[in-house]
XYZ file of C-alpha atoms in Angstrom:
724
model
C -36.070 55.403 -30.072
C -32.490 54.692 -28.039
C -34.109 51.594 -26.754
C -34.910 50.241 -29.871
C -31.743 50.892 -31.512
C -29.542 49.371 -28.709
C -30.965 45.786 -29.360
C -29.490 45.018 -32.728
C -26.121 46.659 -31.695
C -26.222 44.577 -28.341
C -26.463 41.685 -30.905
C -23.633 42.262 -32.896
C -21.596 43.599 -29.943
C -22.252 39.980 -28.509
C -20.994 38.339 -31.605
C -17.993 40.068 -31.716
C -17.207 39.513 -28.040
C -18.240 35.808 -28.768
C -15.466 35.349 -31.460
C -13.086 37.187 -29.364
C -13.349 35.085 -26.392
C -13.220 32.191 -28.554
C -10.005 33.237 -30.070
C -8.680 33.874 -26.542
C -9.686 30.851 -24.921
C -6.767 28.960 -27.252
C -4.086 29.941 -24.708
C -4.578 27.386 -22.426
C -6.767 23.821 -22.182
C -10.079 24.500 -21.259
C -10.443 20.991 -19.432
C -8.394 21.349 -16.356
C -9.963 19.632 -13.519
C -7.417 20.660 -10.983
C -7.149 23.759 -9.173
C -4.331 26.154 -9.837
C -0.966 25.105 -7.707
C 0.685 28.325 -5.577
C 2.779 30.144 -8.213
C 6.535 28.788 -7.950
C 5.619 25.756 -6.182
C 6.016 22.086 -8.042
C 3.111 20.248 -7.474
C 3.013 16.337 -7.793
C -0.763 15.340 -9.021
C -1.786 11.904 -8.304
C -5.102 9.790 -6.609
C -6.262 8.041 -4.349
C -8.133 5.118 -5.013
C -10.790 3.669 -4.605
C -11.497 4.785 -0.847
C -9.819 7.389 1.516
C -7.766 6.426 4.187
C -9.644 5.233 7.137
C -6.737 5.529 9.706
C -3.385 7.935 9.527
C -2.777 7.512 13.276
C 0.661 5.097 12.959
C -0.605 3.303 16.089
C -3.859 2.078 14.238
C -3.150 2.152 10.387
C -2.201 -1.030 8.966
C -2.936 -0.907 5.548
C -1.100 -0.274 2.373
C -2.857 3.037 0.822
C -2.511 4.567 4.476
C 0.985 3.596 5.000
C 1.466 5.705 1.595
C 0.530 8.934 3.092
C 2.447 7.979 6.800
C 5.598 7.229 5.349
C 5.745 10.744 3.904
C 5.076 12.402 7.129
C 6.848 10.418 9.788
C 10.262 8.988 9.992
C 10.527 5.427 11.900
C 14.130 4.310 13.273
C 14.990 2.548 9.898
C 14.210 2.607 6.211
C 15.262 0.978 3.028
C 17.487 2.139 0.413
C 15.457 3.427 -2.611
C 17.367 1.810 -5.146
C 19.115 -1.076 -4.141
C 17.811 -4.560 -4.674
C 17.659 -7.166 -2.732
C 16.149 -4.787 -0.504
C 18.606 -2.648 1.819
C 17.899 -1.991 5.488
C 19.375 1.674 6.217
C 19.125 4.024 9.729
C 16.357 6.828 8.820
C 14.998 8.470 11.729
C 18.257 7.296 14.060
C 22.036 8.151 13.484
C 23.169 4.347 12.683
C 21.930 0.625 13.045
C 20.678 -0.436 16.397
C 23.523 -1.653 18.728
C 22.575 -4.789 19.886
C 23.566 -6.637 23.204
C 22.458 -10.279 24.192
C 21.932 -10.606 27.918
C 21.235 -14.272 30.009
C 18.268 -14.822 32.291
C 20.734 -13.337 35.524
C 21.336 -10.078 33.205
C 24.793 -10.916 32.517
C 26.115 -9.706 28.719
C 26.873 -12.642 26.924
C 28.207 -13.780 23.681
C 25.807 -13.274 20.473
C 26.179 -16.896 19.496
C 25.696 -17.944 23.071
C 22.781 -20.741 23.463
C 21.300 -19.056 26.800
C 20.227 -15.779 25.149
C 16.924 -14.543 27.467
C 17.080 -10.797 26.180
C 18.124 -8.747 23.036
C 18.701 -4.893 24.055
C 18.490 -2.575 20.904
C 19.983 0.691 21.649
C 19.356 3.594 19.025
C 20.671 7.361 18.883
C 18.270 9.708 17.305
C 19.462 11.689 14.624
C 20.648 15.030 15.974
C 18.942 16.993 12.593
C 15.542 15.615 13.050
C 12.872 18.068 14.135
C 9.091 18.152 13.951
C 7.371 20.196 11.078
C 5.734 23.549 12.247
C 2.083 22.561 14.548
C 0.219 24.470 16.593
C 0.751 21.259 19.406
C 4.452 22.808 19.756
C 3.127 26.430 20.093
C 3.980 27.767 23.648
C 3.439 31.207 25.571
C 5.992 33.403 26.721
C 6.242 31.176 30.208
C 6.747 28.244 27.952
C 3.260 26.386 28.588
C 1.137 25.324 25.696
C -0.483 27.797 24.127
C -3.433 25.732 23.051
C -4.711 23.989 26.288
C -8.485 24.553 26.917
C -10.394 23.924 29.904
C -13.480 22.979 28.147
C -15.550 22.524 24.547
C -16.638 26.201 24.139
C -13.024 27.468 24.128
C -11.969 25.265 21.189
C -15.109 25.912 19.347
C -13.528 28.038 16.728
C -10.635 25.945 15.892
C -12.420 23.453 13.159
C -9.061 22.343 11.206
C -5.297 22.662 11.693
C -4.971 25.674 9.415
C -7.327 27.886 11.880
C -4.341 28.001 14.391
C -2.237 31.157 14.153
C 0.241 30.128 16.604
C 2.470 27.173 15.153
C 6.088 25.905 16.886
C 8.423 23.312 16.807
C 11.219 20.941 18.231
C 14.027 18.283 17.727
C 12.977 15.030 17.785
C 13.515 13.430 21.268
C 14.396 9.838 22.075
C 11.277 9.772 24.263
C 9.154 10.586 21.345
C 9.957 7.216 20.035
C 9.752 5.384 23.551
C 6.170 7.199 24.101
C 4.991 5.944 20.644
C 5.579 2.115 21.783
C 3.346 2.933 24.914
C 1.028 4.033 22.606
C 1.111 0.630 20.691
C 0.586 -1.165 24.025
C -2.085 1.478 25.352
C -5.503 -0.900 24.984
C -7.448 2.259 24.359
C -5.870 2.526 21.125
C -6.750 -1.108 20.223
C -3.587 -0.918 17.984
C -3.088 -4.202 15.642
C 0.539 -4.469 16.401
C -0.287 -4.925 20.249
C -0.734 -8.744 20.384
C 2.058 -9.609 18.043
C 4.748 -6.938 19.549
C 3.641 -8.001 23.110
C 5.551 -11.234 22.437
C 8.426 -9.699 21.917
C 8.727 -6.229 23.711
C 9.657 -6.886 27.265
C 6.605 -5.212 29.751
C 4.543 -4.639 27.090
C 1.632 -7.023 28.377
C 1.701 -6.035 31.859
C 1.880 -2.205 30.657
C -1.241 -2.833 28.667
C -3.123 -4.888 31.549
C -2.257 -1.825 34.091
C -3.383 1.021 31.862
C -7.000 -1.013 31.490
C -7.755 0.555 34.727
C -6.738 3.997 33.905
C -9.623 6.205 34.077
C -10.262 8.026 30.657
C -11.554 11.418 31.418
C -9.325 13.293 29.220
C -5.589 12.986 28.081
C -3.611 10.380 29.976
C 0.286 10.901 29.913
C 2.016 7.846 28.810
C 5.037 9.129 30.262
C 3.548 8.552 34.081
C 3.688 4.982 33.306
C 7.064 3.012 33.038
C 7.341 0.243 30.635
C 9.946 -2.557 31.916
C 11.206 -2.947 28.124
C 11.964 0.565 27.388
C 14.537 3.060 28.510
C 15.448 6.843 28.163
C 19.206 6.896 28.259
C 19.492 10.500 27.431
C 17.446 13.268 25.505
C 18.783 11.345 22.076
C 19.646 7.977 23.356
C 16.617 4.910 23.976
C 17.011 1.276 24.721
C 14.685 -1.426 23.625
C 14.580 -4.612 25.300
C 13.064 -7.594 23.767
C 12.467 -11.314 24.649
C 15.079 -14.047 23.331
C 16.658 -13.573 19.850
C 14.430 -11.866 16.922
C 16.789 -10.545 14.137
C 13.841 -9.546 12.226
C 13.119 -6.881 14.807
C 15.337 -4.302 12.843
C 12.749 -4.716 10.077
C 9.815 -3.969 12.364
C 11.761 -0.839 13.149
C 11.021 0.560 9.862
C 7.471 0.317 9.754
C 5.404 3.266 10.452
C 4.239 1.678 14.189
C 7.461 3.086 15.478
C 7.480 6.482 14.567
C 8.063 8.923 17.117
C 5.064 10.546 18.471
C 5.513 13.700 21.022
C 3.811 13.667 23.833
C 2.639 17.291 23.428
C 1.025 16.279 20.019
C -1.203 13.782 21.719
C -2.112 16.317 24.454
C -3.039 18.858 22.079
C -5.275 16.064 20.211
C -6.788 15.300 23.574
C -8.285 19.136 24.005
C -12.022 18.781 24.714
C -14.041 19.154 21.329
C -11.589 18.157 19.318
C -12.888 14.899 18.642
C -16.262 16.141 17.504
C -14.495 18.197 14.737
C -11.850 15.421 13.600
C -9.268 17.454 15.087
C -7.325 14.043 16.227
C -3.886 12.238 15.407
C -6.146 9.629 13.412
C -6.646 12.525 10.888
C -4.362 15.431 11.255
C -0.650 13.202 11.698
C 2.446 14.917 12.894
C 5.893 14.215 12.022
C 9.441 14.905 10.971
C 9.508 13.069 7.712
C 9.950 15.449 4.315
C 6.084 16.178 3.787
C 3.043 17.593 6.285
C -0.399 17.549 6.127
C -2.330 20.805 5.226
C -5.719 19.413 3.929
C -7.384 16.348 4.641
C -11.060 16.343 2.855
C -11.384 12.452 2.221
C -14.244 13.184 0.094
C -12.352 15.216 -2.441
C -8.393 15.516 -1.953
C -5.559 15.071 0.391
C -2.602 17.607 0.041
C 0.847 17.243 1.347
C 3.481 19.982 1.345
C 7.296 19.818 1.845
C 8.080 19.946 5.707
C 10.445 23.208 5.918
C 12.087 21.966 9.035
C 13.092 18.415 7.439
C 16.455 17.321 7.959
C 19.255 17.443 5.305
C 18.603 14.475 2.933
C 19.908 13.511 -0.690
C 19.315 11.642 -3.576
C 21.358 8.474 -3.302
C 24.793 7.954 -5.313
C 24.715 4.413 -6.340
C 21.875 2.037 -6.921
C 21.016 -1.725 -8.234
C 22.802 -2.919 -11.548
C 21.299 -1.369 -14.712
C 20.163 1.572 -12.521
C 22.334 4.513 -13.663
C 21.803 3.129 -17.462
C 17.883 3.944 -17.083
C 18.628 7.578 -15.864
C 17.883 6.631 -12.054
C 21.144 8.274 -11.046
C 20.674 11.742 -12.508
C 19.508 13.563 -9.517
C 22.316 11.674 -7.522
C 23.328 13.909 -4.373
C 20.395 16.253 -4.681
C 18.695 17.734 -1.622
C 15.494 15.907 -0.927
C 12.626 16.155 -1.480
C 12.303 17.326 -5.296
C 9.134 18.324 -5.122
C 7.153 21.106 -3.442
C 3.581 19.804 -3.111
C 1.353 16.590 -3.683
C -2.187 16.426 -4.328
C -3.881 13.151 -3.749
C -7.795 13.231 -5.256
C -10.221 10.692 -4.913
C -11.242 8.905 -8.288
C -13.832 6.344 -7.494
C -13.903 5.416 -11.372
C -10.845 3.830 -13.223
C -11.965 5.256 -16.541
C -12.169 8.614 -15.106
C -8.771 8.133 -13.761
C -7.492 6.608 -17.154
C -8.835 9.609 -19.175
C -7.287 12.217 -16.709
C -4.075 10.727 -17.090
C -4.094 10.531 -20.554
C -4.843 14.210 -20.579
C -2.156 15.016 -18.443
C -3.647 15.977 -15.261
C -2.480 13.030 -13.487
C 1.224 12.467 -13.445
C 1.063 8.561 -12.980
C -1.922 6.225 -13.759
C -1.694 4.474 -10.417
C -1.825 0.539 -10.518
C -2.877 -1.124 -13.957
C -3.913 -4.597 -13.010
C -4.180 -7.266 -15.614
C -8.107 -7.675 -14.678
C -8.922 -4.236 -15.121
C -9.995 -5.231 -18.746
C -10.994 -2.239 -20.507
C -8.218 -0.012 -19.198
C -5.444 -2.497 -19.732
C -6.289 -3.329 -23.416
C -6.100 0.460 -23.964
C -2.746 0.825 -22.949
C -1.117 -2.492 -24.255
C -0.866 -4.900 -26.838
C 0.596 -8.404 -26.762
C 3.832 -8.303 -29.280
C 6.335 -10.677 -29.793
C 7.960 -10.094 -26.422
C 4.787 -10.107 -24.604
C 2.878 -7.433 -23.348
C 4.294 -4.258 -24.447
C 2.932 -0.504 -24.423
C 0.572 0.405 -27.242
C 1.519 3.160 -29.748
C -0.503 5.525 -29.366
C 0.929 5.704 -25.501
C 4.183 5.174 -26.372
C 3.939 8.118 -28.908
C 3.069 10.039 -25.945
C 6.372 9.168 -24.193
C 4.529 7.477 -21.579
C 6.997 5.024 -19.434
C 6.025 1.699 -17.682
C 7.394 0.824 -14.224
C 6.539 -3.032 -13.568
C 6.105 -4.281 -10.132
C 6.665 -7.849 -9.025
C 5.433 -7.010 -5.535
C 6.893 -9.219 -2.746
C 3.652 -10.542 -2.074
C 1.218 -14.041 -2.707
C -2.302 -14.554 -3.608
C -3.739 -18.394 -3.070
C -6.158 -20.304 -2.804
C -5.629 -22.642 0.148
C -7.057 -25.921 1.291
C -8.462 -26.606 4.791
C -6.118 -29.063 6.521
C -8.852 -30.156 9.163
C -11.363 -30.676 6.226
C -12.866 -34.223 6.709
C -12.290 -34.652 2.500
C -9.631 -32.349 1.481
C -7.329 -32.065 4.448
C -5.178 -34.707 6.398
C -1.624 -35.679 6.017
C -2.099 -39.389 4.619
C -0.796 -40.058 1.093
C -4.006 -40.389 -0.370
C -5.139 -36.720 0.937
C -2.029 -35.339 -0.646
C -2.351 -37.081 -3.806
C -5.628 -35.587 -4.032
C -4.579 -32.364 -3.636
C -1.659 -32.644 -6.012
C -4.279 -33.775 -8.334
C -6.254 -30.518 -7.884
C -3.561 -28.234 -8.068
C -2.364 -29.647 -11.587
C -6.002 -29.462 -12.731
C -5.724 -25.498 -11.608
C -3.749 -24.263 -14.768
C -2.092 -21.192 -13.264
C -0.234 -19.957 -16.029
C -3.831 -20.178 -17.786
C -5.767 -18.548 -15.377
C -3.058 -15.495 -15.272
C -3.041 -15.323 -18.966
C -6.828 -14.869 -19.176
C -7.727 -12.869 -16.240
C -4.704 -10.960 -15.709
C -3.224 -10.731 -19.160
C -0.076 -12.643 -18.104
C 0.672 -10.135 -15.096
C 1.739 -12.042 -12.548
C 4.180 -15.134 -12.075
C 2.651 -18.917 -11.105
C 4.182 -19.504 -7.394
C 6.388 -22.342 -6.926
C 6.822 -21.971 -2.902
C 5.137 -19.279 -0.657
C 8.159 -17.173 -0.730
C 8.021 -14.572 -3.668
C 11.037 -12.869 -5.789
C 12.986 -10.469 -3.825
C 12.956 -12.209 -0.847
C 15.780 -14.432 0.645
C 14.650 -18.077 0.155
C 12.916 -17.410 -3.184
C 15.043 -19.862 -5.442
C 14.991 -19.324 -9.476
C 15.343 -22.326 -12.353
C 14.975 -25.588 -12.109
C 16.226 -25.994 -8.367
C 13.156 -23.631 -7.394
C 10.032 -25.592 -9.304
C 7.746 -27.464 -7.292
C 8.434 -31.170 -8.706
C 5.178 -32.511 -7.517
C 3.386 -30.016 -10.382
C 5.741 -28.937 -12.525
C 8.483 -30.712 -14.779
C 11.608 -28.966 -16.135
C 11.542 -29.121 -19.844
C 13.565 -27.067 -22.395
C 15.000 -24.652 -19.680
C 11.305 -23.713 -18.240
C 8.938 -25.065 -15.973
C 5.895 -27.431 -17.615
C 3.057 -27.927 -15.898
C 2.147 -32.052 -15.377
C -0.155 -33.702 -17.415
C -4.276 -34.016 -16.830
C -3.215 -37.826 -17.468
C -0.858 -37.306 -14.630
C -3.627 -35.787 -12.304
C -6.254 -38.110 -13.129
C -3.783 -40.925 -12.238
C -3.062 -39.263 -8.597
C -6.754 -38.786 -8.092
C -7.612 -42.621 -9.095
C -4.668 -43.502 -6.292
C -6.413 -41.202 -4.004
C -9.414 -43.123 -4.233
C -11.466 -40.860 -6.447
C -11.010 -42.911 -10.080
C -12.766 -40.562 -12.672
C -13.586 -38.008 -10.011
C -16.122 -40.707 -8.013
C -15.635 -41.927 -4.746
C -14.217 -45.321 -5.280
C -16.312 -46.607 -2.154
C -19.653 -44.825 -2.811
C -19.642 -44.137 -6.351
C -20.619 -40.656 -5.491
C -18.895 -37.722 -7.543
C -16.471 -35.592 -6.099
C -17.773 -31.728 -5.186
C -15.492 -29.420 -3.893
C -16.421 -25.919 -2.373
C -14.776 -22.889 -2.762
C -15.323 -19.803 -0.666
C -15.178 -16.789 -2.361
C -15.652 -12.875 -1.796
C -18.433 -11.779 -3.896
C -16.729 -8.818 -5.340
C -13.621 -10.809 -6.401
C -15.125 -13.211 -8.441
C -16.958 -13.224 -11.569
C -19.153 -15.663 -13.798
C -15.929 -15.718 -16.320
C -13.559 -16.991 -13.886
C -16.140 -19.576 -11.857
C -17.108 -20.813 -15.698
C -13.207 -21.269 -16.278
C -12.944 -23.028 -12.993
C -15.997 -25.240 -13.705
C -14.129 -26.505 -16.774
C -10.411 -26.619 -15.169
C -11.469 -29.178 -12.434
C -14.015 -30.669 -14.986
C -11.276 -31.853 -16.962
C -10.567 -34.448 -14.092
C -14.169 -35.124 -13.423
C -14.514 -33.148 -10.249
C -17.584 -30.762 -9.539
C -17.156 -27.306 -8.146
C -19.836 -25.436 -6.148
C -19.018 -21.982 -4.864
C -20.011 -20.267 -1.682
C -19.788 -16.585 -2.534
C -19.853 -13.847 0.589
C -19.060 -10.720 1.930
C -15.445 -10.032 3.620
C -17.161 -10.005 6.862
C -18.716 -13.209 6.418
C -15.380 -15.123 4.511
C -13.169 -13.672 7.277
C -15.644 -15.521 9.996
C -15.654 -18.474 7.816
C -11.504 -18.386 8.380
C -11.503 -17.671 12.006
C -13.849 -20.900 12.753
C -12.666 -22.877 10.183
C -15.718 -23.413 8.071
C -14.088 -23.703 4.702
C -12.738 -26.360 2.131
C -10.854 -24.129 -0.176
C -10.571 -20.256 0.540
C -8.844 -17.474 -1.206
C -6.458 -15.016 0.804
C -3.261 -12.827 -0.144
C -0.082 -11.436 1.746
C 2.029 -8.523 1.105
C 5.245 -8.523 2.836
C 5.815 -6.008 5.851
C 9.507 -6.646 5.274
C 11.803 -8.852 3.080
C 12.307 -11.491 4.986
C 11.344 -15.291 4.544
C 9.691 -15.660 8.062
C 7.184 -12.792 7.237
C 5.779 -15.760 4.636
C 6.260 -18.774 6.121
C 4.746 -17.913 9.212
C 1.520 -17.915 7.142
C 1.826 -21.647 7.603
C 2.886 -22.009 11.044
C 0.528 -23.981 13.360
C 0.255 -21.659 16.344
C -0.757 -19.070 13.758
C -3.829 -21.182 12.761
C -7.082 -19.099 14.170
C -8.354 -22.279 15.799
C -5.239 -22.887 17.730
C -4.489 -19.106 18.747
C -8.285 -17.794 19.003
C -7.024 -14.762 17.532
C -6.775 -13.420 13.835
C -3.981 -15.966 13.057
C -2.350 -15.512 9.270
C -2.295 -19.535 9.247
C -5.734 -19.841 7.529
C -5.056 -23.623 6.081
C -4.783 -24.508 9.724
C -1.691 -26.402 8.592
C -0.059 -28.255 11.288
C 3.378 -29.993 11.095
C 5.386 -30.641 13.686
C 8.696 -30.779 11.879
C 7.812 -27.252 10.168
C 6.889 -25.675 13.224
C 10.210 -26.726 14.873
C 12.171 -25.523 11.909
C 10.304 -22.379 11.681
C 11.070 -21.646 15.423
C 14.580 -22.449 15.071
C 14.975 -20.050 11.499
C 13.288 -17.026 13.063
C 15.789 -16.677 15.595
C 18.819 -17.309 13.352
C 20.779 -14.564 11.703
C 21.290 -15.058 7.715
C 23.388 -17.626 6.437
C 23.798 -21.157 5.288
C 22.082 -22.827 8.276
C 18.962 -20.630 7.960
C 19.012 -21.085 4.093
C 18.759 -24.835 4.952
C 16.103 -24.490 7.255
C 14.096 -22.436 5.210
C 14.641 -24.685 2.271
C 13.177 -27.854 4.253
C 9.982 -25.981 5.216
C 9.486 -25.037 1.403
C 9.932 -28.755 0.661
C 7.415 -29.451 3.514
C 4.980 -27.021 1.991
C 5.130 -28.710 -1.485
C 5.289 -32.237 -0.057
C 1.874 -31.870 1.580
C 0.239 -29.522 -0.832
C -1.282 -26.770 1.690
C -2.519 -24.626 -1.101
C -4.446 -24.844 -4.582
C -2.389 -22.364 -6.466
C -0.618 -19.160 -5.838
C 0.632 -16.406 -7.797
C 3.245 -13.536 -7.291
C 1.327 -10.546 -8.616
C 2.639 -8.259 -11.149
C 1.573 -4.416 -11.248
C 2.260 -1.960 -14.031
C 2.287 1.671 -13.448
C 2.409 4.190 -16.151
C 4.132 7.389 -15.686
C 4.059 10.507 -17.767
C 7.254 11.947 -19.704
C 7.457 14.722 -17.200
C 7.900 12.061 -14.482
C 11.322 10.794 -12.839
C 12.808 8.301 -10.644
C 9.740 5.705 -11.157
C 11.560 2.745 -9.858
C 9.180 1.144 -8.012
C 9.731 -0.228 -4.256
C 7.973 -3.328 -2.763
C 8.514 -3.150 0.921
C 8.900 0.751 1.589
C 6.428 3.541 0.835
C 8.568 6.604 1.752
C 9.378 7.116 -1.783
C 7.416 10.780 -2.399
C 10.887 12.629 -2.012
C 12.603 11.163 -4.771
C 9.793 11.902 -7.612
C 10.975 15.088 -9.745
C 8.780 16.563 -12.121
C 9.704 18.549 -15.213
C 7.032 21.194 -14.820
C 7.757 23.022 -18.025
C 7.639 19.865 -19.971
C 4.290 18.947 -18.035
C 2.511 22.150 -19.125
C 3.703 21.810 -22.797
C 2.397 18.337 -23.126
C -0.908 19.390 -21.585
C -1.324 22.157 -23.926
C -0.422 19.616 -26.964
C -2.743 17.078 -25.596
C -5.722 19.214 -24.965
C -6.180 21.594 -27.915
C -9.725 22.076 -28.581
C -11.494 21.603 -31.276
C -13.307 25.088 -31.962
C -13.375 25.319 -35.677
C -17.493 24.130 -35.364
C -18.041 27.100 -33.103
C -16.158 29.638 -35.436
C -18.548 28.032 -38.042
C -21.766 28.397 -36.157
C -20.735 32.062 -35.076
C -20.135 33.014 -39.008
C -23.558 31.030 -39.965
C -25.327 33.041 -36.977
C -23.979 36.323 -38.388
C -24.825 35.353 -41.933
C -28.479 34.759 -41.229
C -28.676 37.716 -38.494
C -26.791 40.231 -40.458
C -29.460 40.898 -43.676
C -32.423 41.445 -40.923
C -30.438 43.955 -39.084
C -29.442 45.858 -42.146
C -33.157 45.888 -43.089
C -34.342 46.698 -39.305
C -31.845 49.827 -39.672
C -33.257 50.787 -43.138
C -36.618 51.392 -42.097
C -35.768 53.046 -38.653
C -33.870 55.246 -41.181
C -36.729 55.925 -43.256
C -39.003 56.433 -40.532
C -36.991 58.936 -39.269
C -36.981 60.927 -42.606
C -40.202 61.020 -42.740
C-alpha cells in the first residue's frame, strides 16, 4: 500500500520541484560557456583563431598571432608608446635608449657622421627592477643548486606540466640573459628564422653559428661556454652588441620578441631528460619578466595568462596622440599596470560561434572583422551616408568600433623576369600599366572587403615615414587628381597603352594571338566570385585570364623558383620604417639571386633602386633620407612592379565594459593597458541572456492540469478500497 501511494506523491513532488527550479534559474545566465573565474580576479575573455600558436619560443616564432602571447610574457630591450602616433620607440626592458659608439676598421672611436664607420656598438643597461616570474627553473636547494636537475627520464616522469612543480623561484633579469638570448638566435640547433638576417649585422654571429654546428647534442649545451665576438657582458646589468657598419634600424629590431632575455637556467631546466616528450619545453611554456605569465597551455581548448606578481612598476601613459583625451583614452593615466588579473584565450574555429558568443557578452572583443567575412560583417554594419557604420542593434548595445589601418600591404605582383609581362622596356611598362588601370582596386575593395581597405599608391602604408597623402602622393601613371581626390585613369587610356605596348584590342600585333595572363593564387584565398570579377575587369581591355590555384607550399615553391607570372603576397611591418617595405623590391632580396627565402618575390632589379636602397638604409631620419625614399617610390611607379596593392583595414568591436581599445599596428604588448568593468559586464550578460521560460511554465501547468484529475480519481479509489 505504501509503495502504491508513493508514486502519485512523487509525481506531484517532481512537478513542484521543477517549478521551483525554473523560478530559481532566472538568477543568472543559463548559457555561459566560460568556466567561472577565480573570485576577486578580473578576467579578460578573448579568443585564438583560427589555430593555436605553433611556436612560443622567442627564438623560433615569427608569426603575428604568436607574438600576441609572447609580448605579454616577455620584455625585449625596447618597446613602443601605446598611444602616440607616429609610432614612438621607448625603452622597455632597459633603462634608456642604447648608447651608440661608432668605430672605424682600426678600432678607433670616430664621429657619428664620419664616412669610415666600420662598426656600431650598442650599449644597454637592464632595468634594476626587472624580475622574472615565479618558475621552477629558478628554484634552488639549500646549497643554491638547481632544485629540478634530473639524471634520467624516470626521475622527471611525475612532472607533466608546470603546475606540477611545487618549488618555485625567481631572480632579477641580468645583462647576460639578453646576451644568451642572442646566442640562441645564432645556435643552428634552434633554426631561428632570424639567423640569416641578423648574421648580416651582428658581428661574430655567423662564425658562432658555424662553430656550434660541430658541438655534440647529448643534452643541454650551455651557450655561456661559447663566446661571440659581437657580444659583451660589461657587468651584471650592462651589455654591448656590436654590429657591422651603420644600421639605424637596429634599435627597432631590439623591440621585437627575438631579443627578449632568456635565463640560462631556464634553458637548462627545459633540457631535463624526458621533458621534450611531455611538451615541457620553452616553445610550449615561455618564461619571462613581462606583465603576465602563462599558467595553462591547452592548444585544443584554451591558453590562460595571469598577472606576473614580480612584474616591475609600470604605469599607464599620461599623454597620447591628438584626440586621445577626448576619446577617453587617458582616463587611466598614471594607474599601475596591468589593469586586469587574468586573460583567457579560447580556441574558436568557427567565425559564427565567436560572433554569437561576443553578442551574448561572453567574449569581450570580437577579434578582427574583415570586410570579406560577409555574413558576420553584414550583421554588424550598414552602409550609411558617411560610409560603413555600426548597425543600430549593436550601437544600442553600447558596442564600440576600433578601426585599424594596419602598417601593411597586400598586393599582386608581376614577375619581372617573365618573358611576356617582365622587363624594363617602355613597351613592357605600358603593358603593366594598362593592367594596373584595368584592375579597379577601389571597386574590388568595395565588393569583396566592404570598402575596408585603402588603394595603395606606393609600397609604403600610412603611419610609416615616406607615406605621402594628397595629390603629391598619388601614382600618376594610374591616377589623376580630380576634385580633391585620386581618380583612376579611364579604360580608354588603358586600351591606348595596350596598343602602344603591341597588343591592340588585347591581341599580339605580330601574331594576332589573344593576350592571356596567368595568376597564381592560393586555393583558400580565392573564390569563383572574385575570379569572375577579375575576368570581367581584364576583359574590358580584351585580356584573357587563367588562374593557377595551389596550396601555400606549392605557391611558395613557385615564388622561390620564379615560376610565376602574377602572384599574390602581403607584408605586415616589423618596425615603423620605410626600409621594412622598400626592401620588398631590393634586388639582392630576390629568391633567384640570394638563393634563399627572399622578400623580393617580383625579382625586381634596377641598379639605381638598389644603390638608393643601400644608401637609405644606413642614413638617419632627415631630409636626405626622405629624398632617397621618394625617388625609390618613383622608380616603383615608373616600372609598374605590382599589378595592384591595398592597405588592409580591420575593424575590432568592443563590448561596452572594455576600455583602452586603441589599436597598435606594430606592438602586441598592449594587453596590460586593457581595463574591464566587471560589474557592468555581469549586468549586461544578465540583460542580454534572459531565458524565455514562459513556455516551460505553460507546459508544466498543462501537465499538472492533465495529471491532476487522474491523481484525484486514483486516490478516491484507494480510499474506497480501504473502507471496504
